[in-house]
Amino acid sequence: MCSIGWCIDSDQDIEKKAVNLIKVNWEKLKNTNHAEQKILLLSVALELDEQWSFVGNKSNQRWLWLALNHYNSEVLAYTFGDRTDEAYNRLKQLLRPFNITKYFTDGLGAYQRLLPYELHEEGK
């Protein structure tokens, strides 16, 4: 079974590792300035894609922009709009909480223009 950023082979793996979990140091936590803390909860590789449908007739297109977890295809964010950089930027804002390590996309120009080159891999 895979989840965001990690995989396990069975329930036995969970049980084996559970005894090795580090407990919270409550004294340290009480003396921490929480306003200055930033915790990275997960890293994820994304597949970005878009698909369209129409309302009434084909000239009235509606685009669905999706961000999927690359490892298990879980939908992490989506937005609706047209096929423009502005619509992609709305999706990008929804992805801010994630520590994105890689973007997998098709050849859409918005991805080429707006994604960091070193994190972008273009396919099909």
mmCIF file of C-alpha atoms in Angstrom, residues 2-124:
data_model
loop_
_atom_site.group_PDB
_atom_site.id
_atom_site.type_symbol
_atom_site.label_atom_id
_atom_site.label_comp_id
_atom_site.label_asym_id
_atom_site.label_seq_id
_atom_site.Cartn_x
_atom_site.Cartn_y
_atom_site.Cartn_z
ATOM 1 C CA CYS A 2 1.396 3.426 -0.894
ATOM 2 C CA SER A 3 0.524 6.797 0.495
ATOM 3 C CA ILE A 4 1.919 10.265 -0.047
ATOM 4 C CA GLY A 5 5.693 9.982 0.061
ATOM 5 C CA TRP A 6 5.991 6.493 1.620
ATOM 6 C CA CYS A 7 5.085 2.855 1.012
ATOM 7 C CA ILE A 8 4.478 -0.182 3.188
ATOM 8 C CA ASP A 9 4.215 -3.785 2.090
ATOM 9 C CA SER A 10 1.800 -5.070 4.730
ATOM 10 C CA ASP A 11 0.178 -4.441 8.083
ATOM 11 C CA GLN A 12 3.136 -6.276 9.620
ATOM 12 C CA ASP A 13 5.440 -3.480 8.462
ATOM 13 C CA ILE A 14 3.324 -0.983 10.384
ATOM 14 C CA GLU A 15 3.441 -3.098 13.548
ATOM 15 C CA LYS A 16 7.216 -3.655 13.306
ATOM 16 C CA LYS A 17 7.918 0.050 12.951
ATOM 17 C CA ALA A 18 5.408 1.235 15.542
ATOM 18 C CA VAL A 19 7.693 0.234 18.430
ATOM 19 C CA ASN A 20 10.482 2.390 16.961
ATOM 20 C CA LEU A 21 8.457 5.600 16.792
ATOM 21 C CA ILE A 22 9.959 8.580 18.599
ATOM 22 C CA LYS A 23 7.703 9.964 21.275
ATOM 23 C CA VAL A 24 7.067 13.685 21.521
ATOM 24 C CA ASN A 25 9.379 15.575 23.867
ATOM 25 C CA TRP A 26 6.664 17.523 25.668
ATOM 26 C CA GLU A 27 9.073 19.645 27.735
ATOM 27 C CA LYS A 28 10.851 20.846 24.599
ATOM 28 C CA LEU A 29 7.523 21.457 22.891
ATOM 29 C CA LYS A 30 6.220 23.599 25.782
ATOM 30 C CA ASN A 31 9.300 25.844 25.567
ATOM 31 C CA THR A 32 9.093 26.326 21.804
ATOM 32 C CA ASN A 33 7.962 29.564 20.168
ATOM 33 C CA HIS A 34 5.242 28.089 17.964
ATOM 34 C CA ALA A 35 4.923 31.251 15.879
ATOM 35 C CA GLU A 36 8.427 30.612 14.515
ATOM 36 C CA GLN A 37 7.961 26.916 13.775
ATOM 37 C CA LYS A 38 7.456 25.605 10.293
ATOM 38 C CA ILE A 39 6.904 21.878 9.986
ATOM 39 C CA LEU A 40 7.231 19.999 6.722
ATOM 40 C CA LEU A 41 4.559 17.340 6.791
ATOM 41 C CA LEU A 42 4.953 15.721 3.418
ATOM 42 C CA SER A 43 6.822 15.678 0.148
ATOM 43 C CA VAL A 44 5.046 14.707 -3.013
ATOM 44 C CA ALA A 45 5.582 14.254 -6.730
ATOM 45 C CA LEU A 46 2.622 15.514 -8.746
ATOM 46 C CA GLU A 47 1.037 14.710 -12.059
ATOM 47 C CA LEU A 48 -0.671 17.803 -13.429
ATOM 48 C CA ASP A 49 -3.304 17.411 -16.090
ATOM 49 C CA GLU A 50 -6.310 19.131 -17.523
ATOM 50 C CA GLN A 51 -9.421 17.869 -19.284
ATOM 51 C CA TRP A 52 -12.343 19.602 -20.847
ATOM 52 C CA SER A 53 -16.045 19.288 -21.351
ATOM 53 C CA PHE A 54 -18.628 21.793 -22.519
ATOM 54 C CA VAL A 55 -21.885 23.351 -21.420
ATOM 55 C CA GLY A 56 -24.559 23.615 -24.096
ATOM 56 C CA ASN A 57 -22.218 23.509 -27.107
ATOM 57 C CA LYS A 58 -18.530 22.876 -27.764
ATOM 58 C CA SER A 59 -17.681 26.560 -27.982
ATOM 59 C CA ASN A 60 -18.614 26.896 -24.282
ATOM 60 C CA GLN A 61 -15.684 24.878 -22.899
ATOM 61 C CA ARG A 62 -15.040 24.177 -19.218
ATOM 62 C CA TRP A 63 -11.628 22.901 -18.132
ATOM 63 C CA LEU A 64 -10.887 20.774 -15.086
ATOM 64 C CA TRP A 65 -7.303 21.193 -13.837
ATOM 65 C CA LEU A 66 -6.058 18.308 -11.661
ATOM 66 C CA ALA A 67 -3.064 17.708 -9.404
ATOM 67 C CA LEU A 68 -2.619 14.002 -8.678
ATOM 68 C CA ASN A 69 -0.217 12.239 -6.341
ATOM 69 C CA HIS A 70 2.246 10.573 -8.744
ATOM 70 C CA TYR A 71 2.506 7.456 -6.569
ATOM 71 C CA ASN A 72 -1.155 6.574 -6.031
ATOM 72 C CA SER A 73 -3.200 8.930 -8.292
ATOM 73 C CA GLU A 74 -4.956 10.517 -5.315
ATOM 74 C CA VAL A 75 -6.434 13.908 -6.232
ATOM 75 C CA LEU A 76 -4.659 16.525 -4.105
ATOM 76 C CA ALA A 77 -6.178 19.644 -5.674
ATOM 77 C CA TYR A 78 -8.357 20.741 -8.574
ATOM 78 C CA THR A 79 -9.923 23.824 -10.051
ATOM 79 C CA PHE A 80 -12.229 24.703 -12.938
ATOM 80 C CA GLY A 81 -11.694 27.404 -15.506
ATOM 81 C CA ASP A 82 -10.467 28.011 -19.011
ATOM 82 C CA ARG A 83 -7.190 26.794 -20.514
ATOM 83 C CA THR A 84 -5.038 29.757 -19.499
ATOM 84 C CA ASP A 85 -2.083 30.572 -17.261
ATOM 85 C CA GLU A 86 -4.531 32.239 -14.866
ATOM 86 C CA ALA A 87 -6.438 28.971 -14.350
ATOM 87 C CA TYR A 88 -3.172 27.105 -13.755
ATOM 88 C CA ASN A 89 -2.123 29.757 -11.218
ATOM 89 C CA ARG A 90 -5.332 29.104 -9.255
ATOM 90 C CA LEU A 91 -4.360 25.422 -9.076
ATOM 91 C CA LYS A 92 -0.825 26.376 -8.068
ATOM 92 C CA GLN A 93 -2.175 28.384 -5.110
ATOM 93 C CA LEU A 94 -4.035 25.297 -3.893
ATOM 94 C CA LEU A 95 -0.755 23.349 -3.947
ATOM 95 C CA ARG A 96 1.119 25.743 -1.649
ATOM 96 C CA PRO A 97 0.834 23.499 1.463
ATOM 97 C CA PHE A 98 2.665 20.655 -0.283
ATOM 98 C CA ASN A 99 6.417 20.204 -0.538
ATOM 99 C CA ILE A 100 6.476 19.339 -4.233
ATOM 100 C CA THR A 101 9.588 17.474 -5.331
ATOM 101 C CA LYS A 102 8.662 16.818 -8.978
ATOM 102 C CA TYR A 103 5.993 17.791 -11.509
ATOM 103 C CA PHE A 104 5.008 15.370 -14.292
ATOM 104 C CA THR A 105 3.018 17.051 -17.079
ATOM 105 C CA ASP A 106 2.061 16.962 -20.732
ATOM 106 C CA GLY A 107 3.359 19.607 -23.134
ATOM 107 C CA LEU A 108 0.907 22.389 -22.268
ATOM 108 C CA GLY A 109 2.611 25.774 -22.529
ATOM 109 C CA ALA A 110 1.425 26.943 -19.096
ATOM 110 C CA TYR A 111 3.443 24.161 -17.468
ATOM 111 C CA GLN A 112 6.535 24.961 -19.537
ATOM 112 C CA ARG A 113 6.326 28.665 -18.707
ATOM 113 C CA LEU A 114 5.309 28.533 -15.054
ATOM 114 C CA LEU A 115 6.903 25.455 -13.463
ATOM 115 C CA PRO A 116 10.474 25.447 -12.131
ATOM 116 C CA TYR A 117 12.581 23.814 -14.861
ATOM 117 C CA GLU A 118 14.566 21.653 -12.439
ATOM 118 C CA LEU A 119 11.377 20.113 -10.976
ATOM 119 C CA HIS A 120 9.493 19.651 -14.257
ATOM 120 C CA GLU A 121 9.405 16.455 -16.310
ATOM 121 C CA GLU A 122 7.375 16.502 -19.495
ATOM 122 C CA GLY A 123 5.868 13.314 -20.903
ATOM 123 C CA LYS A 124 3.185 12.152 -23.351
#
